[in-house]
XYZ file of C-alpha atoms in Angstrom:
441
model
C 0.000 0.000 0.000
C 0.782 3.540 -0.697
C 0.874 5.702 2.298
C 0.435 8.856 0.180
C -2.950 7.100 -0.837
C -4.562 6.424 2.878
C -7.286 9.132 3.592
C -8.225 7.335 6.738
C -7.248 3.858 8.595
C -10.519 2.146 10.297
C -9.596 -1.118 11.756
C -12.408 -3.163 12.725
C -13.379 -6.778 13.305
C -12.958 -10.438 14.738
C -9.932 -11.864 14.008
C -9.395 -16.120 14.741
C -6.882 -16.396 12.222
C -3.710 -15.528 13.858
C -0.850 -17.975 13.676
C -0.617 -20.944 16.325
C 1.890 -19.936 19.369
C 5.386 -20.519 17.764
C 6.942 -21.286 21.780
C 4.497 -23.627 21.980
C 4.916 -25.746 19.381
C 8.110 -26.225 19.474
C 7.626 -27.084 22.507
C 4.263 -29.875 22.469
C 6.751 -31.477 19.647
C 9.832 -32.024 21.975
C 7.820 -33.600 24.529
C 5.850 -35.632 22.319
C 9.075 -36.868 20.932
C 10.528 -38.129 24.250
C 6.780 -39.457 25.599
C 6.541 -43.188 24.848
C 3.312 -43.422 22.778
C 1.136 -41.232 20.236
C 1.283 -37.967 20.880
C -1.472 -35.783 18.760
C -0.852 -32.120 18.469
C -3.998 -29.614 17.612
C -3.664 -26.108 15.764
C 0.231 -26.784 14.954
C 1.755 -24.042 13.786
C 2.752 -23.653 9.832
C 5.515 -21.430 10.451
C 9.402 -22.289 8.724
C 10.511 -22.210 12.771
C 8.269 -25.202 13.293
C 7.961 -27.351 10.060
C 12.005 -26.804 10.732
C 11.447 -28.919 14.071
C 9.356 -31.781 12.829
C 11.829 -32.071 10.297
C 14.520 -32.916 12.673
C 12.222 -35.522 14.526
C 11.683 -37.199 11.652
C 15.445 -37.274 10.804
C 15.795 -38.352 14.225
C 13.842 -41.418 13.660
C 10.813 -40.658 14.762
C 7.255 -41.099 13.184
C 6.035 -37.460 12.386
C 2.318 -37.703 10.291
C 0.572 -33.877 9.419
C -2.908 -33.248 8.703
C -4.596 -30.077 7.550
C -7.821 -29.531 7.531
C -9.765 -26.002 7.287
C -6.079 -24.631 7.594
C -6.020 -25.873 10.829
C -2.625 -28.479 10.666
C -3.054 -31.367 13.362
C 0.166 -33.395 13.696
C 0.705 -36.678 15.010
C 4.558 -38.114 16.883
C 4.383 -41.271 17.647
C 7.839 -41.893 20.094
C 9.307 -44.816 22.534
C 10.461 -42.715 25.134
C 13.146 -40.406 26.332
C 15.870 -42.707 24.828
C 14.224 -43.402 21.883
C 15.718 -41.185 18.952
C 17.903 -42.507 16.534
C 21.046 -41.092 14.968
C 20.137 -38.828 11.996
C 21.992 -39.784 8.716
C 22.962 -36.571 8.271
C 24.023 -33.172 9.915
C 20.211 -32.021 11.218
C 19.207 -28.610 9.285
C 17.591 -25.995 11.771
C 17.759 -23.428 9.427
C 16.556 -20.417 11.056
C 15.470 -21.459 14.223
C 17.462 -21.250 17.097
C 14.620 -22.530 19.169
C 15.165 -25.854 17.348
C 18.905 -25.659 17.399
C 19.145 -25.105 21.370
C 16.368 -26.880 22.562
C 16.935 -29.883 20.531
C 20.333 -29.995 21.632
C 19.258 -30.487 25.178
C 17.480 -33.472 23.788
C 20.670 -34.876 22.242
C 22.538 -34.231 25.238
C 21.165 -37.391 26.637
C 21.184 -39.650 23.601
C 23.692 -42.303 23.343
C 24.885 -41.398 20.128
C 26.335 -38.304 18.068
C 25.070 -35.404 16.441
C 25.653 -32.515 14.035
C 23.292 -29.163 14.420
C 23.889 -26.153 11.639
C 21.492 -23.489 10.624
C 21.476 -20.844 7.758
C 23.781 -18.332 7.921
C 22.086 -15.730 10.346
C 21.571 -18.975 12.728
C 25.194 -20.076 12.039
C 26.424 -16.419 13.601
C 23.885 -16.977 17.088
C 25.823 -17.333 20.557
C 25.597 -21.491 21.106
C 28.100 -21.104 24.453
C 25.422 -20.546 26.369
C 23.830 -24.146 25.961
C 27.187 -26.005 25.215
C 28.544 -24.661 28.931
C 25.459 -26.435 30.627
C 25.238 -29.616 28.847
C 28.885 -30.285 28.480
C 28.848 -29.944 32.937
C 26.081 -32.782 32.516
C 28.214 -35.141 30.886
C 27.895 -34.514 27.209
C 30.449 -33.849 24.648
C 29.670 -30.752 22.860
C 32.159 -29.328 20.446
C 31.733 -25.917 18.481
C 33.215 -23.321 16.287
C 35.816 -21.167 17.428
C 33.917 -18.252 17.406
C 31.118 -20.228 19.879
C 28.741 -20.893 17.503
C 27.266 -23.692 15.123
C 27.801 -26.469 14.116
C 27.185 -27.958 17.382
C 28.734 -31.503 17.511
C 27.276 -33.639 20.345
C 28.302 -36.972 21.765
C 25.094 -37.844 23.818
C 25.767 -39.677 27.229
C 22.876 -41.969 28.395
C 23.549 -41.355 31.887
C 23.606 -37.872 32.309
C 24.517 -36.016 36.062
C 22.091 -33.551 37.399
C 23.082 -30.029 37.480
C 22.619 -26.790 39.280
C 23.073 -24.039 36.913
C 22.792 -20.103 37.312
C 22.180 -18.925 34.099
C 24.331 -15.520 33.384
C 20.616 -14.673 31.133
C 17.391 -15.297 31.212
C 16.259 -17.530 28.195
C 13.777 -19.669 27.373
C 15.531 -21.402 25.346
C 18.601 -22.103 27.561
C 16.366 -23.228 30.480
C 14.490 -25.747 28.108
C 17.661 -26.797 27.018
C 18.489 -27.955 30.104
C 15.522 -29.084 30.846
C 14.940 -31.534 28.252
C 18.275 -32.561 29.400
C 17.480 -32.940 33.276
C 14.412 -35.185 32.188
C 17.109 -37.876 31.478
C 19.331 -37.488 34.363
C 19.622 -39.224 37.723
C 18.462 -37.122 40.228
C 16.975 -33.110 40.464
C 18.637 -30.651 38.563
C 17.874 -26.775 39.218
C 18.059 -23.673 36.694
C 18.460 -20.688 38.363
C 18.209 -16.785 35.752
C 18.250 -13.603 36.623
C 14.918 -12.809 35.386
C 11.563 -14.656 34.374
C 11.744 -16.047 31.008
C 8.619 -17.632 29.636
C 7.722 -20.627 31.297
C 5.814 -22.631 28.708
C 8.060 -25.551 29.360
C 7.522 -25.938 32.824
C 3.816 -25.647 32.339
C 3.456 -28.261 29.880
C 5.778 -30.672 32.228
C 4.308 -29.958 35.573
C 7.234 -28.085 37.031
C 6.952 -25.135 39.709
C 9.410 -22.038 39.209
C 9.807 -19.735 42.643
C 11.286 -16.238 42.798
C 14.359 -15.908 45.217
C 15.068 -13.565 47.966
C 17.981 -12.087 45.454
C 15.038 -11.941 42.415
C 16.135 -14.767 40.558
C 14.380 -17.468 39.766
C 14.957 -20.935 39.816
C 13.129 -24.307 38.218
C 13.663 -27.853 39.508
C 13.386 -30.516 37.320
C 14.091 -34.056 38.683
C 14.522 -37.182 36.205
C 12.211 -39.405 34.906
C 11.917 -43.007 33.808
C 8.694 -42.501 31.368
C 6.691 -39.274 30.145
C 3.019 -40.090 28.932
C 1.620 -39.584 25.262
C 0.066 -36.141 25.587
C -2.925 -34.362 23.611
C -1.875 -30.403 23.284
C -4.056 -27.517 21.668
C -1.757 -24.973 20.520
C -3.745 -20.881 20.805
C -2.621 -18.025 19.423
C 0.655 -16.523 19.370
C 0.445 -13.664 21.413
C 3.674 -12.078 19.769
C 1.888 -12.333 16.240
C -1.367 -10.456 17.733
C 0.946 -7.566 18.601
C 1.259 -6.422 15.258
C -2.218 -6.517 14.531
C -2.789 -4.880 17.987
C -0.396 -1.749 16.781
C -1.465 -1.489 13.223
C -5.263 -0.752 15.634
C -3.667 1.907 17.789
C -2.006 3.320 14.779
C -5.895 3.728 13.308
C -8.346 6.695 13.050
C -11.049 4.069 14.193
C -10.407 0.432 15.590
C -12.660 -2.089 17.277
C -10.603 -5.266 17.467
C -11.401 -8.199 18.549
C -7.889 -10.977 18.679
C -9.688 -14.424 20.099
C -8.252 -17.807 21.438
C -4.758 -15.809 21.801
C -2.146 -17.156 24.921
C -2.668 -15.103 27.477
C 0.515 -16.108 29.708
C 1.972 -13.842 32.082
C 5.764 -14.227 30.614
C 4.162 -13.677 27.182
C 1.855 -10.735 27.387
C 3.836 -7.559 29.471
C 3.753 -5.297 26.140
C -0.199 -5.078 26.625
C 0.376 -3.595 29.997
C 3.076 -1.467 28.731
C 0.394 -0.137 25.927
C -2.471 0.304 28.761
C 0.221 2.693 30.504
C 0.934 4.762 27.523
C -2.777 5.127 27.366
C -3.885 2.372 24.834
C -7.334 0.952 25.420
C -6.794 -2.843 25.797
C -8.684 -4.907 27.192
C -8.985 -8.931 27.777
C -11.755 -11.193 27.669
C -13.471 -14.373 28.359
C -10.210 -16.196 29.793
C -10.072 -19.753 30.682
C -7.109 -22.781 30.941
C -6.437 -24.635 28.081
C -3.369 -27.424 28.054
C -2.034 -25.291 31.157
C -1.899 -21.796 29.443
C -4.535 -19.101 30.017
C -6.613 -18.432 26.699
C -8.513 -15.711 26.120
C -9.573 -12.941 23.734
C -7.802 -9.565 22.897
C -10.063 -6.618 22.260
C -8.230 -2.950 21.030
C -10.514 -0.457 20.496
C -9.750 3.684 19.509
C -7.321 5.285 21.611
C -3.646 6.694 21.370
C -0.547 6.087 22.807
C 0.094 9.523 24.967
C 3.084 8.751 26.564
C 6.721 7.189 24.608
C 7.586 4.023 25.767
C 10.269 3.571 27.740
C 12.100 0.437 28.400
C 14.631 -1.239 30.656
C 15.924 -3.728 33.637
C 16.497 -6.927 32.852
C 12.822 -8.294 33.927
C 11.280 -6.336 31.478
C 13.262 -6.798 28.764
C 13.109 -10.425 28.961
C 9.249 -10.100 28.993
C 8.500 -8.000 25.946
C 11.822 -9.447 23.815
C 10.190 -10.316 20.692
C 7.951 -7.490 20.785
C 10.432 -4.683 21.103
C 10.683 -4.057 17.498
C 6.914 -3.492 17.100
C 6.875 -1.441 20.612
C 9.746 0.758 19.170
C 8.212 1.195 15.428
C 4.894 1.822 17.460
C 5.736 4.338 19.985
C 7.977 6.186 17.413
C 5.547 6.700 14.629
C 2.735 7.636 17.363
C 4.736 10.097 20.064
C 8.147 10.635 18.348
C 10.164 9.021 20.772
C 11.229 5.675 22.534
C 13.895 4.408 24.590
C 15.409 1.188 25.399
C 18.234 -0.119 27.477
C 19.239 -3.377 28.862
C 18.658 -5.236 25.746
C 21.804 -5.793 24.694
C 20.546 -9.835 24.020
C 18.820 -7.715 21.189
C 21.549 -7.818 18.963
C 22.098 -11.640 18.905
C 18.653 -12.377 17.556
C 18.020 -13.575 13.991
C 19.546 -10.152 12.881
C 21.434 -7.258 15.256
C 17.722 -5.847 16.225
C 19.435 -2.914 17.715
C 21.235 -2.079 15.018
C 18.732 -2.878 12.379
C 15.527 -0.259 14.271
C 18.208 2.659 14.527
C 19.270 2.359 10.379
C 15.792 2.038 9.497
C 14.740 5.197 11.620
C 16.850 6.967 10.426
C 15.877 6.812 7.024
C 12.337 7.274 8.276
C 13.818 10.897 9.411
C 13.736 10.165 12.771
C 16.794 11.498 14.920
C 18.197 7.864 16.938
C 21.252 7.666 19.648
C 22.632 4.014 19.984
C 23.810 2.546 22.825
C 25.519 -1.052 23.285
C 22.568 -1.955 24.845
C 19.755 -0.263 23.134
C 18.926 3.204 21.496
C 16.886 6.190 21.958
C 14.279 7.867 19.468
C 14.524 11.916 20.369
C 12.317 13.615 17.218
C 11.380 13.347 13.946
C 13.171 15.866 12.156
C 11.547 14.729 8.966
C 9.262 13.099 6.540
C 11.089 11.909 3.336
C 9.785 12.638 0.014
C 11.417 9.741 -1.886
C 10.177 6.294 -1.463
C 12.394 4.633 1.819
C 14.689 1.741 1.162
C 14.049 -0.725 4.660
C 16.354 -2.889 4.988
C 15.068 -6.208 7.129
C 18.374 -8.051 6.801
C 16.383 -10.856 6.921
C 14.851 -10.798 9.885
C 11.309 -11.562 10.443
C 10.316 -9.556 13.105
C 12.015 -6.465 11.665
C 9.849 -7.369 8.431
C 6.715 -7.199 10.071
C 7.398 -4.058 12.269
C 8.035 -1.753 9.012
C 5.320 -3.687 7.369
C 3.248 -2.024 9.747
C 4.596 1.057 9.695
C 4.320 1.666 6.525
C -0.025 2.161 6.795
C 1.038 5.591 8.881
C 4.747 6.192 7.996
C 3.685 9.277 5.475
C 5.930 8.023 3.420
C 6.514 4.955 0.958
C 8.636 2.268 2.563
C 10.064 -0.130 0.611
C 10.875 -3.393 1.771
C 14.142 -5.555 1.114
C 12.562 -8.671 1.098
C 9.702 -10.261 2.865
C 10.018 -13.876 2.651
C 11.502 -13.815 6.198
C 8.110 -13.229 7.330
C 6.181 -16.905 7.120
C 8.871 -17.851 9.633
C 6.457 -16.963 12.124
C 3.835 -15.747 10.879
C 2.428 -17.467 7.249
C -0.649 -16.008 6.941
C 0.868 -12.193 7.948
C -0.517 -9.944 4.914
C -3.544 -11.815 4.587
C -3.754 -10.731 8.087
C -2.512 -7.280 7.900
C -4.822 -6.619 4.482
C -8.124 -8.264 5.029
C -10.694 -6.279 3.650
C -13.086 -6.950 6.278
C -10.305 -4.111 8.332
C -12.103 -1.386 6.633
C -8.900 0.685 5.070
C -10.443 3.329 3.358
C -8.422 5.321 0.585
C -8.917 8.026 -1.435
C-alpha cells in the first residue's frame, strides 16, 4: 500500500486467524518426541521455525504424520520414550530457528549417540556457548566453532549427572535446554536466571518455578523413567497479535477483537506497557487450556500519549520479541522511545538494535545508539522519496516496518519479505483483510 494514498485507517473486526503460538509448538513437539506413545498435536503451527522442528524428529527417527484440515494443521509423533531417537543420517538442518537448534540440543545431550546441528547463515552467527557450557557440565560432549557458535557436535551420554546451573541470562531457550536434558538425568537438577523467562516448558511438564530472595528465579526438574503420550491444543501466538494490535492503535477508528490468543503472564507484558501509555486494551473471556490461560484480545480507539520507555532486565526479557513493534509503534505515534538493557537484542536472527536505529533513520527520525539499546529523540523529517528498509532478513524487523508503513507518510520499501512466514504465514492476509475497513482516497 501507498501511504500517500490512505485518507483514513478504520480497523475493525474479529480476528481467529492468527498464527498458532510458535513457543508452543516447538515445545508440544519435543515432549511428544521423548513421551513413549502417540502424541497428537492440535492447531500446529505452519511457520518455517516449526515445520524446521518436525523435520529434525523425523530425521531423528521418529514417526512425524501432518494433517490439515480447514487450515487448521493437526500433527501426530508417535515416540518410545526419552531414549528413543535414533542417529540422523545426516548433519540435522535448523535453518533459522534457534529454538530448534538449542532446545533440541538439550534433547541430544542425553542420547547415546552423536550429532551434528547447523542453521542458515544468520543462525550459524547466534551465541551457542550458552547451551554447550550447561550440557557439556552434565556429561555430554559438545564441540563448536571457534567463534562459539554452530555447528554444534554432540556426543550424547545416556547417563547424564544432574546439574545446578545459574544462568548468566534469562532464556527460554537455555532453560528448556536444560531441561529436556534434566528429564534424562539421575536425580533433580535446578536452573536458576536472573529474570523470568517464559515458562511454557515448565507448564506443559508440571514443574513449579519460585522467585528468590535475590530476584532470581529458579526451576527444579528431577529425572524421569517414562513421560506419557500427551494431547496439546496450541492458541494463538500472542507475539503475532501484537502487530495486529499496533497497526489498531495506529488507526483513526479500531474495534478489534484478537480471540483464542495465549494469554501467559511471561508472554503478554507489552499489553500492559500499551495500557500505561494510554492504549485501550482490554482482555476477555479467559479460561485454561493445556495449562496456558486463553482468552480474547479486544483494542478499540485510543492513542498512545506517553513514549515508551524500556529497561531492567525483567522487562526486557518479557516484551523481547515485541520490542521491534513497541519501538516502530511508539515512534511513529509520540516521536520518541527508549530502550536499554537489551543488549541480548543484537544476537537475535539479525542485530535488532542495530537494524531499528538504520531504518529510523531513514524514516527521518533522529536515533542515539547505545551497546545496549537506542533512543528515538524527534522526527526531524518526513522523506519525500520512497524509503529503502532494509530487514536483513529478519522476520520480526519485516513485520514491524510492514506495519509502519499504513502511517509512515511516506513509501517504505521493503528488502525482502520472505523472512516473514517464519512466524507468521498467513501475515498480509492478516494485515490486508478487507473486512479491516482501510479506506483510501
Amino acid at each position: 500500500m501507498n501511504p500517500h494514498t490512505l485518507r483514513k485507517l478504520t480497523i475493525t473486526g474479529t480476528v481467529n486467524s492468527l498464527p498458532p503460538d510458535k513457543s508452543i509448538s516447538h515445545r508440544a513437539a519435543l515432549i511428544a518426541a521423548l513421551a513413549h506413545g502417540t502424541s497428537h498435536i492440535d492447531n500446529f503451527s505452519g511457520g518455517l521455525d516449526n515445520q524446521t522442528t518436525l523435520q529434525a524428529l523425523a530425521a531423528l527417527g521418529l514417526e512425524v504424520v501432518q494433517t490439515i484440515h480447514n487450515d487448521r494443521r493437526t500433527v501426530r509423533i508417535r515416540a518410545n520414550g526419552l531414549w528413543s531417537l535414533k542417529p540422523a543420517a545426516n548433519a540435522i538442518e535448523c535453518h533459522n530457528s534457534g529454538s530448534t537448534m538449542r532446545m533440541l540440543a538439550g534433547i541430544l545431550a542425553a542420547q547415546p549417540f552423536s550429532s551434528v546441528l547447523i542453521g542458515d547463515a544468520s543462525l550459524m552467527r547466534r551465541p551457542m556457548k550458552r547451551i554447550a557450557d550447561p550440557l557439556s557440565a552434565m556429561g555430554a560432549e559438545v564441540a563448536l566453532s571457534p567463534a562459539q557458535t554452530a555447528p554444534i557436535r554432540i556426543t550424547g551420554s545416556k547417563h547424564l549427572r544432574p546439574i545446578s546451573y545459574t544462568s548468566p541470562i534469562a532464556s527460554a531457550q537455555v532453560k528448556s535446554a536444560i531441561i529436556f536434558a534434566a528429564l534424562h538425568a539421575d536425580g533433580t537438577s535446578e536452573i536458576i536466571e536472573p529474570a523470568c523467562s517464559r515458562d511454557h516448558t515448565e507448564r506443559m511438564l508440571g514443574l513449579e518455578r519460585e522467585c528468590l530472595p535475590n530476584g532470581y528465579y529458579r526451576t527444579r526438574v528431577s529425572g524421569i523413567a517414562t513421560l506419557p503420550a500427551r494431547h496439546f491444543v496450541i492458541p494463538a501466538d500472542p507475539s503475532a497479535a501484537a502487530f495486529l494490535i499496533a497497526l489498531a492503535l495506529l488507526a483513526d477508528r479500531s474495534e478489534l477483537v484478537l480471540q483464542r490468543v495465549c494469554l501467559n503472564p511471561t508472554r503478554i507484558a507489552y499489553l500492559d506497557l500499551l495500557r500505561a501509555a494510554g492504549a485501550c486494551i482490554a482482555v476477555e473471556s479467559v479460561q485454561d487450556e493445556c495449562g496456558e490461560p486463553v482468552g480474547s484480545i479486544v483494542v478499540t480507539t485510543s492513542k498512545l500519549t506517553t513514549p515508551l520507555c524500556i529497561s531492567g532486565k525483567q522487562t526486557v526479557a518479557s516484551v523481547i520479541d515485541e520490542i521491534p513493534m513497541l519501538a516502530m509503534l511508539s515512534a511513529l505515534a509520540t516521536e520518541r522511545f527508549e530502550l536499554q538493557n537489551a543488549e541480548e537484542l543484537r544476537t537475535k536472527e539479525s542485530d535488532r538494535i542495530a537494524a531499528l536505529v538504520k531504518n529510523l533513520r531513514r524514516m527521518g527520525f533522529e536515533c542515539e545508539e547505545y551497546p545496549d539499546g537506542f533512543l528515538v529523540r524527534q522526527r526531524k523529517f518526513v522523506p519525500s522519496a520512497p524509503v529503502h528498509i532494509e530487514t536483513f532478513g529478519d522476520h520480526r524487523i519485516a513485520m514491524a516496518f510492514h506495519i509502519a508503513s499504513y502511517c509512515a507518510g511516506a513509501e517504505l520499501v521493503l528488502s525482502e519479505v520472505a523472512s516473514i512466514p517464519v512466524s507468521f504465514p498467513n501475515f498480509f492476509e492478516s494485515t490486508e483483510s478487507t473486512h479491516y475497513g482501510l479506506e483510501l482516497c
